[in-house]
Amino acid sequence: MARTTIDHVAAAAGVSIKTVSRDLNEEPGVRGETRTKVREAIARLSYRPSLPARSLAGRRSSLLGLIYENPSASYVFDVQDGAMARCRDAGLRLFIQSCNGLGDRLVEEVLAMVEQTHVDGLIVTPPLSARADLIAALEAKGVPTIRLAPDVLEGGPPAIVMDDEAAARAMTEHLVDLGHRRIGFVAGHPGHPSSRLRIDGWRAALADAGLEEGPVEQGYNDLASGLAAGQRLLAAAERPTAIFASNDDMAAGVVQAAHQAGLAVPGRLSVAGFDDSQIAAIVWPPLTTIRQPSRDMAFAAAGLLIDLVRGQEVPGVTELPFALVARGSTAAPAAS
Amino acid sequence: MARTTIDHVAAAAGVSIKTVSRDLNEEPGVRGETRTKVREAIARLSYRPSLPARSLAGRRSSLLGLIYENPSASYVFDVQDGAMARCRDAGLRLFIQSCNGLGDRLVEEVLAMVEQTHVDGLIVTPPLSARADLIAALEAKGVPTIRLAPDVLEGGPPAIVMDDEAAARAMTEHLVDLGHRRIGFVAGHPGHPSSRLRIDGWRAALADAGLEEGPVEQGYNDLASGLAAGQRLLAAAERPTAIFASNDDMAAGVVQAAHQAGLAVPGRLSVAGFDDSQIAAIVWPPLTTIRQPSRDMAFAAAGLLIDLVRGQEVPGVTELPFALVARGSTAAPAAS
DNA sequence: TTGTAGGCGTTATCAA
DNA sequence: TTGATAACGCCTACAA
């Protein structure tokens, strides 16, 4: 029950607590011999410094925060994993907070969390990274912040992004290259940062190819809305030969709609998604999609935040590359 | 930059800091009038007590911990969500830690986390809840612990479980009732607590129905191994008319194997899963499966842990009900 | 290169 | 019913 403290270590090593502290924090000015003694005592007593005591005494808590709201389980999982890995490398801890269901108390609750836990800085994931009120409040409080995939890049805290528009364009070009001329689109949730960029990319690619704009249906980033959108798209008189959905969940819905309509995928209909979430590899046929490097982005975000907290300069925008993953759900259109 | 502290509140309310502290902790012995004054000052200054200071001074940190390792993204997501919700209700915070890739440093790292963060107690999710060394170490340290879905119930810290065996039996009975006589099984990961219970349930139900035991193939809880197991099962001379997989990911793999073999599901082959994870509703046809109340179990676990930390008695085993979710992947066998 | 004193923001103890 | 004061375990500033 009795905690091992820095005093015990100091006594065991025959030095003062300050010397132990210096070693712990890798401060200079400790003789090699002394350092060895201290290290040995630390190991022998298996001493672990108390984080609360540190954050109380010092100006740092060795704790970073990460907040999320709602996105898919796999996205949250990847992001957590990446950020935690980076923190572990740096000997820091990550405090994760869900903001689901906070409604209009969001800003207040986040500030409360930051104050109570003393996190040194915060990683804000989408769609929270698009909440201007939140970001403004954090800046006003002086909380070091990194935005993950925000909607607006100019101004605001440093951001980590992927080029959604270029990715959507690449996917559309992939479909065009396969020979598709009538390519429908299922738009993403209107409140989501990347939705606009993705539809813009689709439009741009069609324009570049000299093709007419295909039919668009609104979705809400979940399977059900993708299914409904797919049904509407497929019921039209002039059916598209390919449908590009703004995320994988909706693309899975479109695949279901095709199954229901008795249309073979990709024989009669090609379907493309976005995100390369778990689902993409699980539906049949597996989805051609865009791999968003969620884990890498979070890893990088944590790295930037660490720099930021240490007072170093960090770039305003860091862009990570995407990849087009071609799988079974897209093919050349049926010769008609 | 200057933090609002209990001193500011005390000054504003014209009382001592101890009185403010008493109000914060809902201790008795504060006059109603005084309490009102204090509350008003707290609200006006939007004061939030510092968690580190609390854990340093008091015997409690108002922080619970949750550790996980590897399971599917959706499982982790649900569990986090449930535990966080319960913590929020109680005014506590939840510290989440991934234990992926820790190898043989697992026990050491978990103990380090517990010591460093001062969490009051720990929720241990599967498959970590089956790690005897970990559980023993936590008990030795006197860390209040709740096990989520452990393999062994007798002894050890309080556990929250679902009756895996009964659920597997129910699913098998469902298939028998549909008319299946040759029911194959894809076994779950050998290291996973519930794998044995599920196969036992399947065996028991077949025995009860007076049926011969069907073919079994080993899987590892992921899609790929389910696919491989499905291929082996379907290649056999006497093909089963139904396959029950120990989890949904593997069931999705079996469905893929059926697709590849040109076997209609559920026309020529019925497939059943377990977990009701996201995947279950996404594959085509959607899976008949067992809903494991992961979120509820985590919610309950946090509740028990709170009681435990407060020194109350908690039951050794708490069992939550499962549900059989019948969807499109199971039907009567083709008349042959 | 090392050590001493003071304080971080709370809760606990004991007195008023 | 309230308050002064001493911890809690560490870091910062300053001294030796």
PDB file of N, CA, C and O in Angstrom, chain A residues 117-172:
ATOM      1  N   THR A 117      -7.810  17.718 -15.913  1.00  0.00           N
ATOM      2  CA  THR A 117      -6.771  16.707 -16.081  1.00  0.00           C
ATOM      3  C   THR A 117      -5.381  17.312 -16.246  1.00  0.00           C
ATOM      4  O   THR A 117      -4.399  16.611 -16.156  1.00  0.00           O
ATOM      5  N   HIS A 118      -5.337  18.611 -16.532  1.00  0.00           N
ATOM      6  CA  HIS A 118      -4.057  19.284 -16.775  1.00  0.00           C
ATOM      7  C   HIS A 118      -3.335  18.749 -18.008  1.00  0.00           C
ATOM      8  O   HIS A 118      -2.099  18.766 -18.037  1.00  0.00           O
ATOM      9  N   VAL A 119      -4.052  18.243 -18.987  1.00  0.00           N
ATOM     10  CA  VAL A 119      -3.349  17.790 -20.191  1.00  0.00           C
ATOM     11  C   VAL A 119      -2.542  18.946 -20.757  1.00  0.00           C
ATOM     12  O   VAL A 119      -2.948  20.101 -20.688  1.00  0.00           O
ATOM     13  N   ASP A 120      -1.376  18.613 -21.314  1.00  0.00           N
ATOM     14  CA  ASP A 120      -0.493  19.649 -21.851  1.00  0.00           C
ATOM     15  C   ASP A 120      -0.985  20.188 -23.184  1.00  0.00           C
ATOM     16  O   ASP A 120      -0.639  21.287 -23.587  1.00  0.00           O
ATOM     17  N   GLY A 121      -1.756  19.367 -23.883  1.00  0.00           N
ATOM     18  CA  GLY A 121      -2.236  19.779 -25.184  1.00  0.00           C
ATOM     19  C   GLY A 121      -3.296  18.816 -25.658  1.00  0.00           C
ATOM     20  O   GLY A 121      -3.533  17.790 -25.013  1.00  0.00           O
ATOM     21  N   LEU A 122      -3.921  19.142 -26.789  1.00  0.00           N
ATOM     22  CA  LEU A 122      -5.085  18.393 -27.213  1.00  0.00           C
ATOM     23  C   LEU A 122      -5.041  18.068 -28.705  1.00  0.00           C
ATOM     24  O   LEU A 122      -4.720  18.925 -29.526  1.00  0.00           O
ATOM     25  N   ILE A 123      -5.376  16.815 -29.038  1.00  0.00           N
ATOM     26  CA  ILE A 123      -5.568  16.427 -30.428  1.00  0.00           C
ATOM     27  C   ILE A 123      -7.067  16.405 -30.682  1.00  0.00           C
ATOM     28  O   ILE A 123      -7.805  15.709 -29.986  1.00  0.00           O
ATOM     29  N   VAL A 124      -7.491  17.181 -31.658  1.00  0.00           N
ATOM     30  CA  VAL A 124      -8.919  17.279 -31.935  1.00  0.00           C
ATOM     31  C   VAL A 124      -9.219  16.576 -33.253  1.00  0.00           C
ATOM     32  O   VAL A 124      -8.746  16.988 -34.308  1.00  0.00           O
ATOM     33  N   THR A 125      -9.997  15.508 -33.177  1.00  0.00           N
ATOM     34  CA  THR A 125     -10.276  14.704 -34.365  1.00  0.00           C
ATOM     35  C   THR A 125     -11.562  15.169 -35.044  1.00  0.00           C
ATOM     36  O   THR A 125     -12.397  15.822 -34.419  1.00  0.00           O
ATOM     37  N   PRO A 126     -11.732  14.826 -36.316  1.00  0.00           N
ATOM     38  CA  PRO A 126     -12.961  15.214 -36.995  1.00  0.00           C
ATOM     39  C   PRO A 126     -14.144  14.403 -36.481  1.00  0.00           C
ATOM     40  O   PRO A 126     -13.943  13.258 -36.083  1.00  0.00           O
ATOM     41  N   PRO A 127     -15.337  14.936 -36.468  1.00  0.00           N
ATOM     42  CA  PRO A 127     -15.708  16.260 -36.969  1.00  0.00           C
ATOM     43  C   PRO A 127     -15.504  17.395 -35.979  1.00  0.00           C
ATOM     44  O   PRO A 127     -15.826  18.530 -36.297  1.00  0.00           O
ATOM     45  N   LEU A 128     -14.984  17.120 -34.807  1.00  0.00           N
ATOM     46  CA  LEU A 128     -14.799  18.196 -33.831  1.00  0.00           C
ATOM     47  C   LEU A 128     -13.814  19.242 -34.341  1.00  0.00           C
ATOM     48  O   LEU A 128     -13.909  20.417 -33.987  1.00  0.00           O
ATOM     49  N   SER A 129     -12.867  18.780 -35.186  1.00  0.00           N
ATOM     50  CA  SER A 129     -11.863  19.714 -35.684  1.00  0.00           C
ATOM     51  C   SER A 129     -12.484  20.787 -36.584  1.00  0.00           C
ATOM     52  O   SER A 129     -11.832  21.759 -36.933  1.00  0.00           O
ATOM     53  N   ALA A 130     -13.751  20.596 -36.940  1.00  0.00           N
ATOM     54  CA  ALA A 130     -14.426  21.589 -37.772  1.00  0.00           C
ATOM     55  C   ALA A 130     -15.318  22.506 -36.939  1.00  0.00           C
ATOM     56  O   ALA A 130     -15.979  23.390 -37.475  1.00  0.00           O
ATOM     57  N   ARG A 131     -15.322  22.277 -35.635  1.00  0.00           N
ATOM     58  CA  ARG A 131     -16.173  23.109 -34.772  1.00  0.00           C
ATOM     59  C   ARG A 131     -15.452  24.407 -34.436  1.00  0.00           C
ATOM     60  O   ARG A 131     -14.616  24.461 -33.523  1.00  0.00           O
ATOM     61  N   ALA A 132     -15.817  25.467 -35.148  1.00  0.00           N
ATOM     62  CA  ALA A 132     -15.128  26.745 -34.972  1.00  0.00           C
ATOM     63  C   ALA A 132     -15.203  27.235 -33.532  1.00  0.00           C
ATOM     64  O   ALA A 132     -14.231  27.785 -32.997  1.00  0.00           O
ATOM     65  N   ASP A 133     -16.334  27.024 -32.894  1.00  0.00           N
ATOM     66  CA  ASP A 133     -16.483  27.520 -31.519  1.00  0.00           C
ATOM     67  C   ASP A 133     -15.513  26.820 -30.570  1.00  0.00           C
ATOM     68  O   ASP A 133     -14.895  27.444 -29.718  1.00  0.00           O
ATOM     69  N   LEU A 134     -15.382  25.521 -30.767  1.00  0.00           N
ATOM     70  CA  LEU A 134     -14.465  24.747 -29.924  1.00  0.00           C
ATOM     71  C   LEU A 134     -13.028  25.217 -30.120  1.00  0.00           C
ATOM     72  O   LEU A 134     -12.309  25.504 -29.166  1.00  0.00           O
ATOM     73  N   ILE A 135     -12.633  25.281 -31.379  1.00  0.00           N
ATOM     74  CA  ILE A 135     -11.262  25.670 -31.695  1.00  0.00           C
ATOM     75  C   ILE A 135     -10.960  27.062 -31.150  1.00  0.00           C
ATOM     76  O   ILE A 135      -9.898  27.298 -30.559  1.00  0.00           O
ATOM     77  N   ALA A 136     -11.911  27.946 -31.318  1.00  0.00           N
ATOM     78  CA  ALA A 136     -11.718  29.312 -30.828  1.00  0.00           C
ATOM     79  C   ALA A 136     -11.558  29.321 -29.314  1.00  0.00           C
ATOM     80  O   ALA A 136     -10.683  30.013 -28.768  1.00  0.00           O
ATOM     81  N   ALA A 137     -12.359  28.542 -28.641  1.00  0.00           N
ATOM     82  CA  ALA A 137     -12.287  28.496 -27.182  1.00  0.00           C
ATOM     83  C   ALA A 137     -10.940  27.962 -26.725  1.00  0.00           C
ATOM     84  O   ALA A 137     -10.343  28.467 -25.770  1.00  0.00           O
ATOM     85  N   LEU A 138     -10.461  26.955 -27.432  1.00  0.00           N
ATOM     86  CA  LEU A 138      -9.159  26.385 -27.061  1.00  0.00           C
ATOM     87  C   LEU A 138      -8.037  27.386 -27.293  1.00  0.00           C
ATOM     88  O   LEU A 138      -7.118  27.515 -26.489  1.00  0.00           O
ATOM     89  N   GLU A 139      -8.136  28.103 -28.401  1.00  0.00           N
ATOM     90  CA  GLU A 139      -7.110  29.114 -28.670  1.00  0.00           C
ATOM     91  C   GLU A 139      -7.161  30.211 -27.622  1.00  0.00           C
ATOM     92  O   GLU A 139      -6.122  30.678 -27.151  1.00  0.00           O
ATOM     93  N   ALA A 140      -8.372  30.602 -27.259  1.00  0.00           N
ATOM     94  CA  ALA A 140      -8.524  31.661 -26.261  1.00  0.00           C
ATOM     95  C   ALA A 140      -7.905  31.239 -24.930  1.00  0.00           C
ATOM     96  O   ALA A 140      -7.289  32.040 -24.230  1.00  0.00           O
ATOM     97  N   LYS A 141      -8.069  29.979 -24.607  1.00  0.00           N
ATOM     98  CA  LYS A 141      -7.512  29.457 -23.354  1.00  0.00           C
ATOM     99  C   LYS A 141      -6.013  29.204 -23.446  1.00  0.00           C
ATOM    100  O   LYS A 141      -5.363  28.878 -22.457  1.00  0.00           O
ATOM    101  N   GLY A 142      -5.496  29.269 -24.668  1.00  0.00           N
ATOM    102  CA  GLY A 142      -4.075  28.996 -24.837  1.00  0.00           C
ATOM    103  C   GLY A 142      -3.717  27.532 -24.740  1.00  0.00           C
ATOM    104  O   GLY A 142      -2.606  27.173 -24.352  1.00  0.00           O
ATOM    105  N   VAL A 143      -4.656  26.664 -25.081  1.00  0.00           N
ATOM    106  CA  VAL A 143      -4.382  25.228 -25.044  1.00  0.00           C
ATOM    107  C   VAL A 143      -3.683  24.801 -26.331  1.00  0.00           C
ATOM    108  O   VAL A 143      -4.248  24.963 -27.411  1.00  0.00           O
ATOM    109  N   PRO A 144      -2.471  24.264 -26.244  1.00  0.00           N
ATOM    110  CA  PRO A 144      -1.795  23.776 -27.449  1.00  0.00           C
ATOM    111  C   PRO A 144      -2.659  22.722 -28.125  1.00  0.00           C
ATOM    112  O   PRO A 144      -3.095  21.768 -27.477  1.00  0.00           O
ATOM    113  N   THR A 145      -2.924  22.923 -29.398  1.00  0.00           N
ATOM    114  CA  THR A 145      -3.889  22.077 -30.098  1.00  0.00           C
ATOM    115  C   THR A 145      -3.387  21.671 -31.471  1.00  0.00           C
ATOM    116  O   THR A 145      -2.706  22.446 -32.139  1.00  0.00           O
ATOM    117  N   ILE A 146      -3.710  20.437 -31.865  1.00  0.00           N
ATOM    118  CA  ILE A 146      -3.487  20.003 -33.238  1.00  0.00           C
ATOM    119  C   ILE A 146      -4.817  19.522 -33.784  1.00  0.00           C
ATOM    120  O   ILE A 146      -5.525  18.760 -33.133  1.00  0.00           O
ATOM    121  N   ARG A 147      -5.154  20.007 -34.968  1.00  0.00           N
ATOM    122  CA  ARG A 147      -6.416  19.587 -35.589  1.00  0.00           C
ATOM    123  C   ARG A 147      -6.153  18.452 -36.573  1.00  0.00           C
ATOM    124  O   ARG A 147      -5.232  18.521 -37.378  1.00  0.00           O
ATOM    125  N   LEU A 148      -6.995  17.447 -36.492  1.00  0.00           N
ATOM    126  CA  LEU A 148      -6.885  16.336 -37.422  1.00  0.00           C
ATOM    127  C   LEU A 148      -7.965  16.524 -38.486  1.00  0.00           C
ATOM    128  O   LEU A 148      -9.152  16.639 -38.148  1.00  0.00           O
ATOM    129  N   ALA A 149      -7.552  16.581 -39.740  1.00  0.00           N
ATOM    130  CA  ALA A 149      -8.498  16.685 -40.852  1.00  0.00           C
ATOM    131  C   ALA A 149      -9.588  17.724 -40.649  1.00  0.00           C
ATOM    132  O   ALA A 149     -10.769  17.411 -40.697  1.00  0.00           O
ATOM    133  N   PRO A 150      -9.208  18.974 -40.411  1.00  0.00           N
ATOM    134  CA  PRO A 150     -10.223  20.025 -40.259  1.00  0.00           C
ATOM    135  C   PRO A 150     -10.758  20.444 -41.617  1.00  0.00           C
ATOM    136  O   PRO A 150     -10.232  20.019 -42.645  1.00  0.00           O
ATOM    137  N   ASP A 151     -11.811  21.242 -41.618  1.00  0.00           N
ATOM    138  CA  ASP A 151     -12.376  21.672 -42.903  1.00  0.00           C
ATOM    139  C   ASP A 151     -11.632  22.874 -43.453  1.00  0.00           C
ATOM    140  O   ASP A 151     -11.334  22.956 -44.628  1.00  0.00           O
ATOM    141  N   VAL A 152     -11.321  23.810 -42.560  1.00  0.00           N
ATOM    142  CA  VAL A 152     -10.649  25.031 -42.985  1.00  0.00           C
ATOM    143  C   VAL A 152      -9.181  24.955 -42.576  1.00  0.00           C
ATOM    144  O   VAL A 152      -8.881  24.623 -41.435  1.00  0.00           O
ATOM    145  N   LEU A 153      -8.291  25.262 -43.496  1.00  0.00           N
ATOM    146  CA  LEU A 153      -6.877  25.164 -43.155  1.00  0.00           C
ATOM    147  C   LEU A 153      -6.282  26.489 -42.717  1.00  0.00           C
ATOM    148  O   LEU A 153      -5.443  26.542 -41.825  1.00  0.00           O
ATOM    149  N   GLU A 154      -6.741  27.572 -43.366  1.00  0.00           N
ATOM    150  CA  GLU A 154      -6.164  28.874 -43.060  1.00  0.00           C
ATOM    151  C   GLU A 154      -6.505  29.255 -41.625  1.00  0.00           C
ATOM    152  O   GLU A 154      -7.646  29.098 -41.181  1.00  0.00           O
ATOM    153  N   GLY A 155      -5.535  29.779 -40.931  1.00  0.00           N
ATOM    154  CA  GLY A 155      -5.765  30.196 -39.555  1.00  0.00           C
ATOM    155  C   GLY A 155      -5.975  28.996 -38.665  1.00  0.00           C
ATOM    156  O   GLY A 155      -6.014  27.863 -39.122  1.00  0.00           O
ATOM    157  N   GLY A 156      -6.090  29.250 -37.396  1.00  0.00           N
ATOM    158  CA  GLY A 156      -6.313  28.164 -36.461  1.00  0.00           C
ATOM    159  C   GLY A 156      -5.054  27.393 -36.165  1.00  0.00           C
ATOM    160  O   GLY A 156      -4.002  27.647 -36.744  1.00  0.00           O
ATOM    161  N   PRO A 157      -5.143  26.425 -35.280  1.00  0.00           N
ATOM    162  CA  PRO A 157      -3.987  25.644 -34.849  1.00  0.00           C
ATOM    163  C   PRO A 157      -3.477  24.760 -35.977  1.00  0.00           C
ATOM    164  O   PRO A 157      -4.192  24.523 -36.961  1.00  0.00           O
ATOM    165  N   PRO A 158      -2.262  24.246 -35.849  1.00  0.00           N
ATOM    166  CA  PRO A 158      -1.677  23.374 -36.868  1.00  0.00           C
ATOM    167  C   PRO A 158      -2.609  22.211 -37.196  1.00  0.00           C
ATOM    168  O   PRO A 158      -3.329  21.729 -36.328  1.00  0.00           O
ATOM    169  N   ALA A 159      -2.572  21.804 -38.449  1.00  0.00           N
ATOM    170  CA  ALA A 159      -3.487  20.751 -38.891  1.00  0.00           C
ATOM    171  C   ALA A 159      -2.744  19.640 -39.612  1.00  0.00           C
ATOM    172  O   ALA A 159      -1.723  19.872 -40.258  1.00  0.00           O
ATOM    173  N   ILE A 160      -3.280  18.430 -39.457  1.00  0.00           N
ATOM    174  CA  ILE A 160      -2.790  17.297 -40.223  1.00  0.00           C
ATOM    175  C   ILE A 160      -3.895  16.921 -41.197  1.00  0.00           C
ATOM    176  O   ILE A 160      -5.037  16.733 -40.780  1.00  0.00           O
ATOM    177  N   VAL A 161      -3.575  16.840 -42.453  1.00  0.00           N
ATOM    178  CA  VAL A 161      -4.630  16.556 -43.414  1.00  0.00           C
ATOM    179  C   VAL A 161      -4.207  15.532 -44.455  1.00  0.00           C
ATOM    180  O   VAL A 161      -3.035  15.215 -44.613  1.00  0.00           O
ATOM    181  N   MET A 162      -5.222  15.046 -45.134  1.00  0.00           N
ATOM    182  CA  MET A 162      -5.008  14.258 -46.327  1.00  0.00           C
ATOM    183  C   MET A 162      -5.723  15.044 -47.413  1.00  0.00           C
ATOM    184  O   MET A 162      -6.690  15.743 -47.115  1.00  0.00           O
ATOM    185  N   ASP A 163      -5.281  14.940 -48.644  1.00  0.00           N
ATOM    186  CA  ASP A 163      -5.932  15.721 -49.691  1.00  0.00           C
ATOM    187  C   ASP A 163      -7.176  14.986 -50.195  1.00  0.00           C
ATOM    188  O   ASP A 163      -7.134  14.242 -51.163  1.00  0.00           O
ATOM    189  N   ASP A 164      -8.286  15.235 -49.527  1.00  0.00           N
ATOM    190  CA  ASP A 164      -9.533  14.549 -49.864  1.00  0.00           C
ATOM    191  C   ASP A 164      -9.949  14.798 -51.312  1.00  0.00           C
ATOM    192  O   ASP A 164     -10.408  13.902 -52.005  1.00  0.00           O
ATOM    193  N   GLU A 165      -9.791  16.024 -51.740  1.00  0.00           N
ATOM    194  CA  GLU A 165     -10.243  16.349 -53.088  1.00  0.00           C
ATOM    195  C   GLU A 165      -9.433  15.583 -54.134  1.00  0.00           C
ATOM    196  O   GLU A 165      -9.989  14.987 -55.050  1.00  0.00           O
ATOM    197  N   ALA A 166      -8.125  15.593 -53.956  1.00  0.00           N
ATOM    198  CA  ALA A 166      -7.273  14.876 -54.908  1.00  0.00           C
ATOM    199  C   ALA A 166      -7.596  13.390 -54.898  1.00  0.00           C
ATOM    200  O   ALA A 166      -7.602  12.725 -55.939  1.00  0.00           O
ATOM    201  N   ALA A 167      -7.887  12.870 -53.724  1.00  0.00           N
ATOM    202  CA  ALA A 167      -8.198  11.446 -53.616  1.00  0.00           C
ATOM    203  C   ALA A 167      -9.504  11.124 -54.343  1.00  0.00           C
ATOM    204  O   ALA A 167      -9.604  10.133 -55.075  1.00  0.00           O
ATOM    205  N   ALA A 168     -10.506  11.979 -54.131  1.00  0.00           N
ATOM    206  CA  ALA A 168     -11.791  11.752 -54.798  1.00  0.00           C
ATOM    207  C   ALA A 168     -11.612  11.859 -56.308  1.00  0.00           C
ATOM    208  O   ALA A 168     -12.220  11.123 -57.088  1.00  0.00           O
ATOM    209  N   ARG A 169     -10.749  12.774 -56.709  1.00  0.00           N
ATOM    210  CA  ARG A 169     -10.494  12.927 -58.135  1.00  0.00           C
ATOM    211  C   ARG A 169      -9.812  11.659 -58.667  1.00  0.00           C
ATOM    212  O   ARG A 169     -10.200  11.133 -59.715  1.00  0.00           O
ATOM    213  N   ALA A 170      -8.860  11.161 -57.920  1.00  0.00           N
ATOM    214  CA  ALA A 170      -8.147   9.963 -58.363  1.00  0.00           C
ATOM    215  C   ALA A 170      -9.109   8.789 -58.511  1.00  0.00           C
ATOM    216  O   ALA A 170      -9.035   8.008 -59.475  1.00  0.00           O
ATOM    217  N   MET A 171     -10.019   8.662 -57.571  1.00  0.00           N
ATOM    218  CA  MET A 171     -10.964   7.550 -57.642  1.00  0.00           C
ATOM    219  C   MET A 171     -11.883   7.695 -58.855  1.00  0.00           C
ATOM    220  O   MET A 171     -12.164   6.728 -59.563  1.00  0.00           O
ATOM    221  N   THR A 172     -12.333   8.903 -59.090  1.00  0.00           N
ATOM    222  CA  THR A 172     -13.211   9.130 -60.228  1.00  0.00           C
ATOM    223  C   THR A 172     -12.467   8.828 -61.528  1.00  0.00           C
ATOM    224  O   THR A 172     -13.018   8.203 -62.445  1.00  0.00           O
TER     225      THR A 172
END
